[in-house]
């Protein structure tokens, strides 16, 4: 099979040949149909050799010992590393593997398998009470997930901070009350203005920009706190993944508008390079795998 991975530390990732993995006890073998690339893959690429990709959907092709045969043929959404490959193994129970409803497309399900639950987790960890002011720094896919959860699910007033116009529009579409453009406004001054001088109750960091961290600290109220959006262990994401699927299925969220580019798997290295270079206008590239 083909897999996009790091061969050696310090070298760029590449598509390479690897044997199709054998599912072990309690595991399933998934044939990948689509996957997303995100900034976290770039962080992994700077470290030790590993498989890349952690948001994927596919079809169960095989099972290991102890797994019910009914798993074969199921469409599933899966979170976990090493998913940018034609096949991968995953635990049959828990660890972010969830059967997909027929009404949910592969494209929609990709966001439920990573970006949205990660944003949801950040908002839940932040814990804003209804009516609280929450500043979400960065409106990529994870930041938009935090905006949805803080505003629509927890009833907070959301202030989004984002310099890119396309992401600003998505933030408003997904529930932000106000968007601050740090390229044209002093973020701290604007936060204080919007909160009547009190400062924000919560700040959620979905960007690693140093200026954002500075503004977050300066724009908080005395009792406010900062939460950093980060990838959680897959075993903690199952409930959030299911919740994201429910929101999508009920028509409350259409995450596919976050997708800006689509690449076939044989061009995955190009997609990765362009995303890592922070190409303007690129938010989320979808990788589509060939049908066998």
PDB file of C-alpha atoms in Angstrom:
ATOM      1  CA  UNK A   1       0.000   0.000   0.000  1.00  0.00           C
ATOM      2  CA  UNK A   2       0.941   3.679  -0.283  1.00  0.00           C
ATOM      3  CA  UNK A   3       1.405   5.808   2.850  1.00  0.00           C
ATOM      4  CA  UNK A   4       2.420   9.428   3.388  1.00  0.00           C
ATOM      5  CA  UNK A   5       4.929   9.433   6.206  1.00  0.00           C
ATOM      6  CA  UNK A   6       8.330  10.502   7.480  1.00  0.00           C
ATOM      7  CA  UNK A   7      11.141   8.188   6.476  1.00  0.00           C
ATOM      8  CA  UNK A   8      13.872   9.796   8.571  1.00  0.00           C
ATOM      9  CA  UNK A   9      14.101  12.601  11.114  1.00  0.00           C
ATOM     10  CA  UNK A  10      14.822  15.915   9.436  1.00  0.00           C
ATOM     11  CA  UNK A  11      13.657  14.797   5.989  1.00  0.00           C
ATOM     12  CA  UNK A  12      10.397  15.961   4.387  1.00  0.00           C
ATOM     13  CA  UNK A  13       7.525  13.470   4.369  1.00  0.00           C
ATOM     14  CA  UNK A  14       6.887  11.467   1.219  1.00  0.00           C
ATOM     15  CA  UNK A  15       4.614   8.826  -0.248  1.00  0.00           C
ATOM     16  CA  UNK A  16       6.208   5.413   0.236  1.00  0.00           C
ATOM     17  CA  UNK A  17       5.381   1.751  -0.054  1.00  0.00           C
ATOM     18  CA  UNK A  18       4.505  -0.064   3.133  1.00  0.00           C
ATOM     19  CA  UNK A  19       2.910  -3.447   3.809  1.00  0.00           C
ATOM     20  CA  UNK A  20      -0.806  -3.508   4.501  1.00  0.00           C
ATOM     21  CA  UNK A  21      -1.050  -3.825   8.303  1.00  0.00           C
ATOM     22  CA  UNK A  22      -2.611  -6.871   9.907  1.00  0.00           C
ATOM     23  CA  UNK A  23      -5.300  -6.048  12.505  1.00  0.00           C
ATOM     24  CA  UNK A  24      -4.421  -7.420  15.917  1.00  0.00           C
ATOM     25  CA  UNK A  25      -6.751  -8.557  18.710  1.00  0.00           C
ATOM     26  CA  UNK A  26      -9.590  -6.071  19.153  1.00  0.00           C
ATOM     27  CA  UNK A  27      -8.601  -4.135  16.026  1.00  0.00           C
ATOM     28  CA  UNK A  28     -10.066  -3.475  12.590  1.00  0.00           C
ATOM     29  CA  UNK A  29      -8.389  -2.772   9.264  1.00  0.00           C
ATOM     30  CA  UNK A  30      -9.788   0.353   7.596  1.00  0.00           C
ATOM     31  CA  UNK A  31      -9.521   1.215   3.903  1.00  0.00           C
ATOM     32  CA  UNK A  32      -9.238   4.996   3.758  1.00  0.00           C
ATOM     33  CA  UNK A  33     -11.629   6.904   1.496  1.00  0.00           C
ATOM     34  CA  UNK A  34     -10.807  10.487   2.526  1.00  0.00           C
ATOM     35  CA  UNK A  35      -8.625  12.341   5.013  1.00  0.00           C
ATOM     36  CA  UNK A  36      -7.734  15.851   6.109  1.00  0.00           C
ATOM     37  CA  UNK A  37      -4.357  17.476   6.575  1.00  0.00           C
ATOM     38  CA  UNK A  38      -3.966  19.947   9.413  1.00  0.00           C
ATOM     39  CA  UNK A  39      -1.296  22.058  11.073  1.00  0.00           C
ATOM     40  CA  UNK A  40      -0.646  19.321  13.645  1.00  0.00           C
ATOM     41  CA  UNK A  41       0.790  17.154  10.868  1.00  0.00           C
ATOM     42  CA  UNK A  42       3.371  19.870  10.325  1.00  0.00           C
ATOM     43  CA  UNK A  43       4.363  19.666  13.998  1.00  0.00           C
ATOM     44  CA  UNK A  44       4.742  15.900  13.714  1.00  0.00           C
ATOM     45  CA  UNK A  45       6.833  16.316  10.577  1.00  0.00           C
ATOM     46  CA  UNK A  46       9.384  18.254  12.622  1.00  0.00           C
ATOM     47  CA  UNK A  47       9.858  15.312  14.976  1.00  0.00           C
ATOM     48  CA  UNK A  48      10.606  11.625  14.787  1.00  0.00           C
ATOM     49  CA  UNK A  49       9.643   9.411  11.824  1.00  0.00           C
ATOM     50  CA  UNK A  50       5.959   8.599  11.959  1.00  0.00           C
ATOM     51  CA  UNK A  51       2.809   8.287   9.880  1.00  0.00           C
ATOM     52  CA  UNK A  52       0.940  11.517   9.256  1.00  0.00           C
ATOM     53  CA  UNK A  53      -2.729  12.428   9.267  1.00  0.00           C
ATOM     54  CA  UNK A  54      -5.202  11.983  12.117  1.00  0.00           C
ATOM     55  CA  UNK A  55      -8.640  12.744  10.640  1.00  0.00           C
ATOM     56  CA  UNK A  56      -9.950  10.090   8.274  1.00  0.00           C
ATOM     57  CA  UNK A  57     -13.007   8.215   7.121  1.00  0.00           C
ATOM     58  CA  UNK A  58     -13.088   4.832   5.498  1.00  0.00           C
ATOM     59  CA  UNK A  59     -14.599   1.366   5.303  1.00  0.00           C
ATOM     60  CA  UNK A  60     -13.723  -1.570   7.536  1.00  0.00           C
ATOM     61  CA  UNK A  61     -12.044  -4.179   5.329  1.00  0.00           C
ATOM     62  CA  UNK A  62     -10.900  -6.704   7.916  1.00  0.00           C
ATOM     63  CA  UNK A  63     -11.034  -7.599  11.589  1.00  0.00           C
ATOM     64  CA  UNK A  64      -8.655  -8.993  14.163  1.00  0.00           C
ATOM     65  CA  UNK A  65      -9.320 -11.719  16.739  1.00  0.00           C
ATOM     66  CA  UNK A  66     -12.185 -10.933  19.091  1.00  0.00           C
ATOM     67  CA  UNK A  67     -13.971  -8.453  16.805  1.00  0.00           C
ATOM     68  CA  UNK A  68     -17.530  -9.088  15.642  1.00  0.00           C
ATOM     69  CA  UNK A  69     -17.679  -9.913  11.882  1.00  0.00           C
ATOM     70  CA  UNK A  70     -20.479  -7.361  11.492  1.00  0.00           C
ATOM     71  CA  UNK A  71     -17.818  -4.624  11.545  1.00  0.00           C
ATOM     72  CA  UNK A  72     -16.737  -5.552   8.011  1.00  0.00           C
ATOM     73  CA  UNK A  73     -18.194  -3.127   5.484  1.00  0.00           C
ATOM     74  CA  UNK A  74     -19.029  -0.387   8.006  1.00  0.00           C
ATOM     75  CA  UNK A  75     -18.245   3.217   7.145  1.00  0.00           C
ATOM     76  CA  UNK A  76     -16.370   4.747  10.039  1.00  0.00           C
ATOM     77  CA  UNK A  77     -14.857   8.024  11.115  1.00  0.00           C
ATOM     78  CA  UNK A  78     -11.524   7.661  12.888  1.00  0.00           C
ATOM     79  CA  UNK A  79      -9.198   9.937  14.829  1.00  0.00           C
ATOM     80  CA  UNK A  80      -5.602   8.988  15.536  1.00  0.00           C
ATOM     81  CA  UNK A  81      -2.186   9.349  13.946  1.00  0.00           C
ATOM     82  CA  UNK A  82      -0.978   7.671  10.754  1.00  0.00           C
ATOM     83  CA  UNK A  83      -4.198   7.999   8.745  1.00  0.00           C
ATOM     84  CA  UNK A  84      -2.694   9.350   5.495  1.00  0.00           C
ATOM     85  CA  UNK A  85      -2.335   5.833   4.139  1.00  0.00           C
ATOM     86  CA  UNK A  86      -4.452   3.590   1.954  1.00  0.00           C
ATOM     87  CA  UNK A  87      -5.052   1.262   4.921  1.00  0.00           C
ATOM     88  CA  UNK A  88      -4.591   1.567   8.667  1.00  0.00           C
ATOM     89  CA  UNK A  89      -5.404  -0.297  11.863  1.00  0.00           C
ATOM     90  CA  UNK A  90      -7.651   1.074  14.604  1.00  0.00           C
ATOM     91  CA  UNK A  91      -9.173  -0.254  17.830  1.00  0.00           C
ATOM     92  CA  UNK A  92     -12.686  -1.530  17.224  1.00  0.00           C
ATOM     93  CA  UNK A  93     -13.966  -0.105  20.518  1.00  0.00           C
ATOM     94  CA  UNK A  94     -13.398   3.489  21.636  1.00  0.00           C
ATOM     95  CA  UNK A  95     -10.289   5.448  20.650  1.00  0.00           C
ATOM     96  CA  UNK A  96     -12.239   7.727  18.331  1.00  0.00           C
ATOM     97  CA  UNK A  97     -13.688   5.124  15.925  1.00  0.00           C
ATOM     98  CA  UNK A  98     -17.379   5.814  15.283  1.00  0.00           C
ATOM     99  CA  UNK A  99     -19.812   4.264  12.752  1.00  0.00           C
ATOM    100  CA  UNK A 100     -21.111   6.869  10.298  1.00  0.00           C
ATOM    101  CA  UNK A 101     -24.815   7.428   9.636  1.00  0.00           C
ATOM    102  CA  UNK A 102     -25.830   7.066   5.994  1.00  0.00           C
ATOM    103  CA  UNK A 103     -27.019  10.665   5.903  1.00  0.00           C
ATOM    104  CA  UNK A 104     -23.512  11.942   6.718  1.00  0.00           C
ATOM    105  CA  UNK A 105     -21.150  12.232   3.758  1.00  0.00           C
ATOM    106  CA  UNK A 106     -17.471  11.335   3.973  1.00  0.00           C
ATOM    107  CA  UNK A 107     -16.624  15.006   3.540  1.00  0.00           C
ATOM    108  CA  UNK A 108     -18.821  16.044   6.471  1.00  0.00           C
ATOM    109  CA  UNK A 109     -17.642  13.205   8.673  1.00  0.00           C
ATOM    110  CA  UNK A 110     -13.985  14.195   8.289  1.00  0.00           C
ATOM    111  CA  UNK A 111     -14.548  17.257  10.453  1.00  0.00           C
ATOM    112  CA  UNK A 112     -16.339  15.251  13.119  1.00  0.00           C
ATOM    113  CA  UNK A 113     -13.264  13.002  13.263  1.00  0.00           C
ATOM    114  CA  UNK A 114     -10.879  15.674  14.492  1.00  0.00           C
ATOM    115  CA  UNK A 115     -11.193  19.422  14.017  1.00  0.00           C
ATOM    116  CA  UNK A 116     -14.655  19.952  15.493  1.00  0.00           C
ATOM    117  CA  UNK A 117     -14.158  17.717  18.578  1.00  0.00           C
ATOM    118  CA  UNK A 118     -10.802  19.396  19.251  1.00  0.00           C
ATOM    119  CA  UNK A 119     -12.472  22.814  19.198  1.00  0.00           C
ATOM    120  CA  UNK A 120     -15.354  21.507  21.292  1.00  0.00           C
ATOM    121  CA  UNK A 121     -12.908  20.145  23.858  1.00  0.00           C
ATOM    122  CA  UNK A 122     -11.170  23.510  24.153  1.00  0.00           C
ATOM    123  CA  UNK A 123     -14.480  25.298  24.727  1.00  0.00           C
ATOM    124  CA  UNK A 124     -15.582  22.734  27.306  1.00  0.00           C
ATOM    125  CA  UNK A 125     -12.268  22.910  29.129  1.00  0.00           C
ATOM    126  CA  UNK A 126     -12.557  26.698  29.106  1.00  0.00           C
ATOM    127  CA  UNK A 127     -16.010  26.338  30.688  1.00  0.00           C
ATOM    128  CA  UNK A 128     -17.629  29.689  29.944  1.00  0.00           C
ATOM    129  CA  UNK A 129     -21.028  30.168  31.615  1.00  0.00           C
ATOM    130  CA  UNK A 130     -23.934  31.397  29.471  1.00  0.00           C
ATOM    131  CA  UNK A 131     -23.494  35.061  28.615  1.00  0.00           C
ATOM    132  CA  UNK A 132     -19.754  35.084  29.326  1.00  0.00           C
ATOM    133  CA  UNK A 133     -17.408  36.780  26.877  1.00  0.00           C
ATOM    134  CA  UNK A 134     -15.067  34.374  25.084  1.00  0.00           C
ATOM    135  CA  UNK A 135     -12.311  35.427  22.708  1.00  0.00           C
ATOM    136  CA  UNK A 136     -11.290  32.722  20.238  1.00  0.00           C
ATOM    137  CA  UNK A 137      -7.914  33.466  18.675  1.00  0.00           C
ATOM    138  CA  UNK A 138      -7.576  31.858  15.248  1.00  0.00           C
ATOM    139  CA  UNK A 139     -10.433  30.718  13.044  1.00  0.00           C
ATOM    140  CA  UNK A 140      -9.031  27.716  11.275  1.00  0.00           C
ATOM    141  CA  UNK A 141     -10.982  24.487  11.524  1.00  0.00           C
ATOM    142  CA  UNK A 142     -10.230  23.979  15.241  1.00  0.00           C
ATOM    143  CA  UNK A 143     -10.892  27.618  16.129  1.00  0.00           C
ATOM    144  CA  UNK A 144     -14.192  27.467  14.287  1.00  0.00           C
ATOM    145  CA  UNK A 145     -15.071  24.362  16.295  1.00  0.00           C
ATOM    146  CA  UNK A 146     -14.363  26.318  19.488  1.00  0.00           C
ATOM    147  CA  UNK A 147     -16.496  29.199  18.206  1.00  0.00           C
ATOM    148  CA  UNK A 148     -19.414  26.839  17.538  1.00  0.00           C
ATOM    149  CA  UNK A 149     -19.146  25.196  20.946  1.00  0.00           C
ATOM    150  CA  UNK A 150     -18.663  28.377  22.970  1.00  0.00           C
ATOM    151  CA  UNK A 151     -21.456  30.254  21.231  1.00  0.00           C
ATOM    152  CA  UNK A 152     -24.085  27.807  20.017  1.00  0.00           C
ATOM    153  CA  UNK A 153     -23.604  25.076  22.615  1.00  0.00           C
ATOM    154  CA  UNK A 154     -22.687  27.062  25.739  1.00  0.00           C
ATOM    155  CA  UNK A 155     -24.450  30.376  25.083  1.00  0.00           C
ATOM    156  CA  UNK A 156     -21.382  32.582  25.418  1.00  0.00           C
ATOM    157  CA  UNK A 157     -20.735  35.814  23.560  1.00  0.00           C
ATOM    158  CA  UNK A 158     -17.937  34.993  21.129  1.00  0.00           C
ATOM    159  CA  UNK A 159     -15.335  37.460  19.915  1.00  0.00           C
ATOM    160  CA  UNK A 160     -13.250  35.949  17.116  1.00  0.00           C
ATOM    161  CA  UNK A 161      -9.761  37.208  16.288  1.00  0.00           C
ATOM    162  CA  UNK A 162      -8.647  36.395  12.753  1.00  0.00           C
ATOM    163  CA  UNK A 163      -6.741  38.321  10.041  1.00  0.00           C
ATOM    164  CA  UNK A 164      -7.791  36.256   7.011  1.00  0.00           C
ATOM    165  CA  UNK A 165     -11.012  37.428   5.344  1.00  0.00           C
ATOM    166  CA  UNK A 166     -12.365  34.017   4.371  1.00  0.00           C
ATOM    167  CA  UNK A 167     -11.969  32.775   7.935  1.00  0.00           C
ATOM    168  CA  UNK A 168     -13.561  35.939   9.305  1.00  0.00           C
ATOM    169  CA  UNK A 169     -16.677  35.232   7.254  1.00  0.00           C
ATOM    170  CA  UNK A 170     -16.786  31.632   8.441  1.00  0.00           C
ATOM    171  CA  UNK A 171     -16.462  32.771  12.056  1.00  0.00           C
ATOM    172  CA  UNK A 172     -19.562  34.950  11.695  1.00  0.00           C
ATOM    173  CA  UNK A 173     -21.373  32.149   9.898  1.00  0.00           C
ATOM    174  CA  UNK A 174     -20.534  29.709  12.705  1.00  0.00           C
ATOM    175  CA  UNK A 175     -21.713  31.904  15.560  1.00  0.00           C
ATOM    176  CA  UNK A 176     -19.161  34.596  16.374  1.00  0.00           C
ATOM    177  CA  UNK A 177     -20.816  37.825  17.500  1.00  0.00           C
ATOM    178  CA  UNK A 178     -17.896  40.047  16.527  1.00  0.00           C
ATOM    179  CA  UNK A 179     -14.690  39.561  14.548  1.00  0.00           C
ATOM    180  CA  UNK A 180     -11.516  41.490  15.302  1.00  0.00           C
ATOM    181  CA  UNK A 181      -8.988  41.860  12.476  1.00  0.00           C
ATOM    182  CA  UNK A 182      -5.572  42.118  14.183  1.00  0.00           C
ATOM    183  CA  UNK A 183      -4.040  43.450  10.977  1.00  0.00           C
ATOM    184  CA  UNK A 184      -6.084  46.642  11.263  1.00  0.00           C
ATOM    185  CA  UNK A 185      -7.094  46.889  14.926  1.00  0.00           C
ATOM    186  CA  UNK A 186      -5.338  46.786  18.268  1.00  0.00           C
ATOM    187  CA  UNK A 187      -6.716  43.483  19.530  1.00  0.00           C
ATOM    188  CA  UNK A 188      -6.400  44.238  23.236  1.00  0.00           C
ATOM    189  CA  UNK A 189      -7.979  47.676  22.955  1.00  0.00           C
ATOM    190  CA  UNK A 190     -10.855  46.257  20.919  1.00  0.00           C
ATOM    191  CA  UNK A 191     -11.478  43.424  23.418  1.00  0.00           C
ATOM    192  CA  UNK A 192     -11.587  45.915  26.286  1.00  0.00           C
ATOM    193  CA  UNK A 193     -13.917  48.140  24.291  1.00  0.00           C
ATOM    194  CA  UNK A 194     -16.269  45.250  23.529  1.00  0.00           C
ATOM    195  CA  UNK A 195     -16.327  44.160  27.187  1.00  0.00           C
ATOM    196  CA  UNK A 196     -16.892  47.616  28.648  1.00  0.00           C
ATOM    197  CA  UNK A 197     -13.342  47.770  29.951  1.00  0.00           C
ATOM    198  CA  UNK A 198     -13.718  44.639  32.088  1.00  0.00           C
ATOM    199  CA  UNK A 199     -11.800  42.279  29.819  1.00  0.00           C
ATOM    200  CA  UNK A 200     -12.875  38.887  28.495  1.00  0.00           C
ATOM    201  CA  UNK A 201     -13.963  36.075  30.809  1.00  0.00           C
ATOM    202  CA  UNK A 202     -12.186  33.422  28.720  1.00  0.00           C
ATOM    203  CA  UNK A 203      -9.680  33.205  25.876  1.00  0.00           C
ATOM    204  CA  UNK A 204      -9.243  30.149  23.671  1.00  0.00           C
ATOM    205  CA  UNK A 205      -6.005  29.862  21.710  1.00  0.00           C
ATOM    206  CA  UNK A 206      -6.368  28.119  18.345  1.00  0.00           C
ATOM    207  CA  UNK A 207      -3.231  29.747  16.941  1.00  0.00           C
ATOM    208  CA  UNK A 208       0.402  29.726  17.966  1.00  0.00           C
ATOM    209  CA  UNK A 209       1.026  33.335  16.935  1.00  0.00           C
ATOM    210  CA  UNK A 210       3.031  35.072  19.722  1.00  0.00           C
ATOM    211  CA  UNK A 211       1.102  38.323  19.244  1.00  0.00           C
ATOM    212  CA  UNK A 212      -2.149  36.451  19.890  1.00  0.00           C
ATOM    213  CA  UNK A 213      -0.871  35.092  23.207  1.00  0.00           C
ATOM    214  CA  UNK A 214       0.182  38.588  24.274  1.00  0.00           C
ATOM    215  CA  UNK A 215      -3.205  40.047  23.361  1.00  0.00           C
ATOM    216  CA  UNK A 216      -5.013  37.203  25.125  1.00  0.00           C
ATOM    217  CA  UNK A 217      -3.223  37.860  28.403  1.00  0.00           C
ATOM    218  CA  UNK A 218      -3.714  41.633  28.162  1.00  0.00           C
ATOM    219  CA  UNK A 219      -7.389  41.343  27.216  1.00  0.00           C
ATOM    220  CA  UNK A 220      -8.506  39.068  30.066  1.00  0.00           C
ATOM    221  CA  UNK A 221     -10.532  40.141  33.060  1.00  0.00           C
ATOM    222  CA  UNK A 222      -9.040  39.727  36.533  1.00  0.00           C
ATOM    223  CA  UNK A 223     -10.636  36.294  36.958  1.00  0.00           C
ATOM    224  CA  UNK A 224     -10.338  35.253  33.335  1.00  0.00           C
ATOM    225  CA  UNK A 225      -8.308  32.325  32.047  1.00  0.00           C
ATOM    226  CA  UNK A 226      -6.721  31.056  28.851  1.00  0.00           C
ATOM    227  CA  UNK A 227      -7.298  27.614  27.336  1.00  0.00           C
ATOM    228  CA  UNK A 228      -5.145  26.172  24.563  1.00  0.00           C
ATOM    229  CA  UNK A 229      -6.750  24.084  21.838  1.00  0.00           C
ATOM    230  CA  UNK A 230      -4.725  20.904  21.459  1.00  0.00           C
ATOM    231  CA  UNK A 231      -5.081  17.383  20.186  1.00  0.00           C
ATOM    232  CA  UNK A 232      -6.409  15.115  22.932  1.00  0.00           C
ATOM    233  CA  UNK A 233      -5.837  11.365  23.155  1.00  0.00           C
ATOM    234  CA  UNK A 234      -8.278   9.619  20.775  1.00  0.00           C
ATOM    235  CA  UNK A 235      -9.878   7.717  23.655  1.00  0.00           C
ATOM    236  CA  UNK A 236     -11.241  11.009  25.018  1.00  0.00           C
ATOM    237  CA  UNK A 237     -12.859  12.121  21.760  1.00  0.00           C
ATOM    238  CA  UNK A 238     -15.589   9.554  21.089  1.00  0.00           C
ATOM    239  CA  UNK A 239     -18.434  11.475  22.747  1.00  0.00           C
ATOM    240  CA  UNK A 240     -17.423  14.739  21.098  1.00  0.00           C
ATOM    241  CA  UNK A 241     -17.124  13.015  17.718  1.00  0.00           C
ATOM    242  CA  UNK A 242     -20.644  11.630  18.122  1.00  0.00           C
ATOM    243  CA  UNK A 243     -21.915  15.073  19.129  1.00  0.00           C
ATOM    244  CA  UNK A 244     -20.319  16.656  16.067  1.00  0.00           C
ATOM    245  CA  UNK A 245     -21.985  14.050  13.850  1.00  0.00           C
ATOM    246  CA  UNK A 246     -25.324  14.822  15.467  1.00  0.00           C
ATOM    247  CA  UNK A 247     -24.962  18.569  14.861  1.00  0.00           C
ATOM    248  CA  UNK A 248     -24.042  17.934  11.237  1.00  0.00           C
ATOM    249  CA  UNK A 249     -26.867  15.449  10.745  1.00  0.00           C
ATOM    250  CA  UNK A 250     -29.406  17.886  12.189  1.00  0.00           C
ATOM    251  CA  UNK A 251     -28.245  20.560   9.770  1.00  0.00           C
ATOM    252  CA  UNK A 252     -26.995  22.876  12.521  1.00  0.00           C
ATOM    253  CA  UNK A 253     -23.409  22.894  11.212  1.00  0.00           C
ATOM    254  CA  UNK A 254     -22.093  22.460   7.679  1.00  0.00           C
ATOM    255  CA  UNK A 255     -18.342  22.032   8.140  1.00  0.00           C
ATOM    256  CA  UNK A 256     -17.670  21.385   4.462  1.00  0.00           C
ATOM    257  CA  UNK A 257     -17.505  25.133   3.858  1.00  0.00           C
ATOM    258  CA  UNK A 258     -14.181  25.044   5.749  1.00  0.00           C
ATOM    259  CA  UNK A 259     -12.672  22.996   2.928  1.00  0.00           C
ATOM    260  CA  UNK A 260     -10.786  25.201   0.501  1.00  0.00           C
ATOM    261  CA  UNK A 261      -8.891  22.631  -1.579  1.00  0.00           C
ATOM    262  CA  UNK A 262      -9.213  19.014  -2.704  1.00  0.00           C
ATOM    263  CA  UNK A 263      -6.346  16.773  -3.802  1.00  0.00           C
ATOM    264  CA  UNK A 264      -6.151  13.166  -4.939  1.00  0.00           C
ATOM    265  CA  UNK A 265      -3.904  11.023  -2.758  1.00  0.00           C
ATOM    266  CA  UNK A 266      -1.165  10.966  -5.404  1.00  0.00           C
ATOM    267  CA  UNK A 267      -0.775  14.728  -4.824  1.00  0.00           C
ATOM    268  CA  UNK A 268      -0.792  14.606  -1.022  1.00  0.00           C
ATOM    269  CA  UNK A 269       2.816  15.845  -0.841  1.00  0.00           C
ATOM    270  CA  UNK A 270       1.810  18.983  -2.765  1.00  0.00           C
ATOM    271  CA  UNK A 271      -1.128  19.579  -0.413  1.00  0.00           C
ATOM    272  CA  UNK A 272       1.111  19.177   2.632  1.00  0.00           C
ATOM    273  CA  UNK A 273       3.764  21.542   1.255  1.00  0.00           C
ATOM    274  CA  UNK A 274       1.269  24.256   0.368  1.00  0.00           C
ATOM    275  CA  UNK A 275      -0.456  24.053   3.762  1.00  0.00           C
ATOM    276  CA  UNK A 276       2.862  24.091   5.619  1.00  0.00           C
ATOM    277  CA  UNK A 277       3.834  27.207   3.649  1.00  0.00           C
ATOM    278  CA  UNK A 278       0.643  28.899   4.917  1.00  0.00           C
ATOM    279  CA  UNK A 279      -0.624  29.534   1.419  1.00  0.00           C
ATOM    280  CA  UNK A 280      -3.135  32.408   1.550  1.00  0.00           C
ATOM    281  CA  UNK A 281      -6.723  31.209   1.376  1.00  0.00           C
ATOM    282  CA  UNK A 282      -5.934  27.606   2.303  1.00  0.00           C
ATOM    283  CA  UNK A 283      -7.750  26.459   5.440  1.00  0.00           C
ATOM    284  CA  UNK A 284      -8.327  22.738   5.046  1.00  0.00           C
ATOM    285  CA  UNK A 285      -7.293  20.509   2.144  1.00  0.00           C
ATOM    286  CA  UNK A 286      -9.186  17.243   1.712  1.00  0.00           C
ATOM    287  CA  UNK A 287      -7.305  14.215   0.406  1.00  0.00           C
ATOM    288  CA  UNK A 288      -9.437  11.817  -1.640  1.00  0.00           C
ATOM    289  CA  UNK A 289      -8.218   8.229  -1.953  1.00  0.00           C
ATOM    290  CA  UNK A 290      -8.720   6.021  -4.996  1.00  0.00           C
ATOM    291  CA  UNK A 291     -11.547   3.522  -4.865  1.00  0.00           C
ATOM    292  CA  UNK A 292     -10.401  -0.086  -4.935  1.00  0.00           C
TER     293      UNK A 292
END
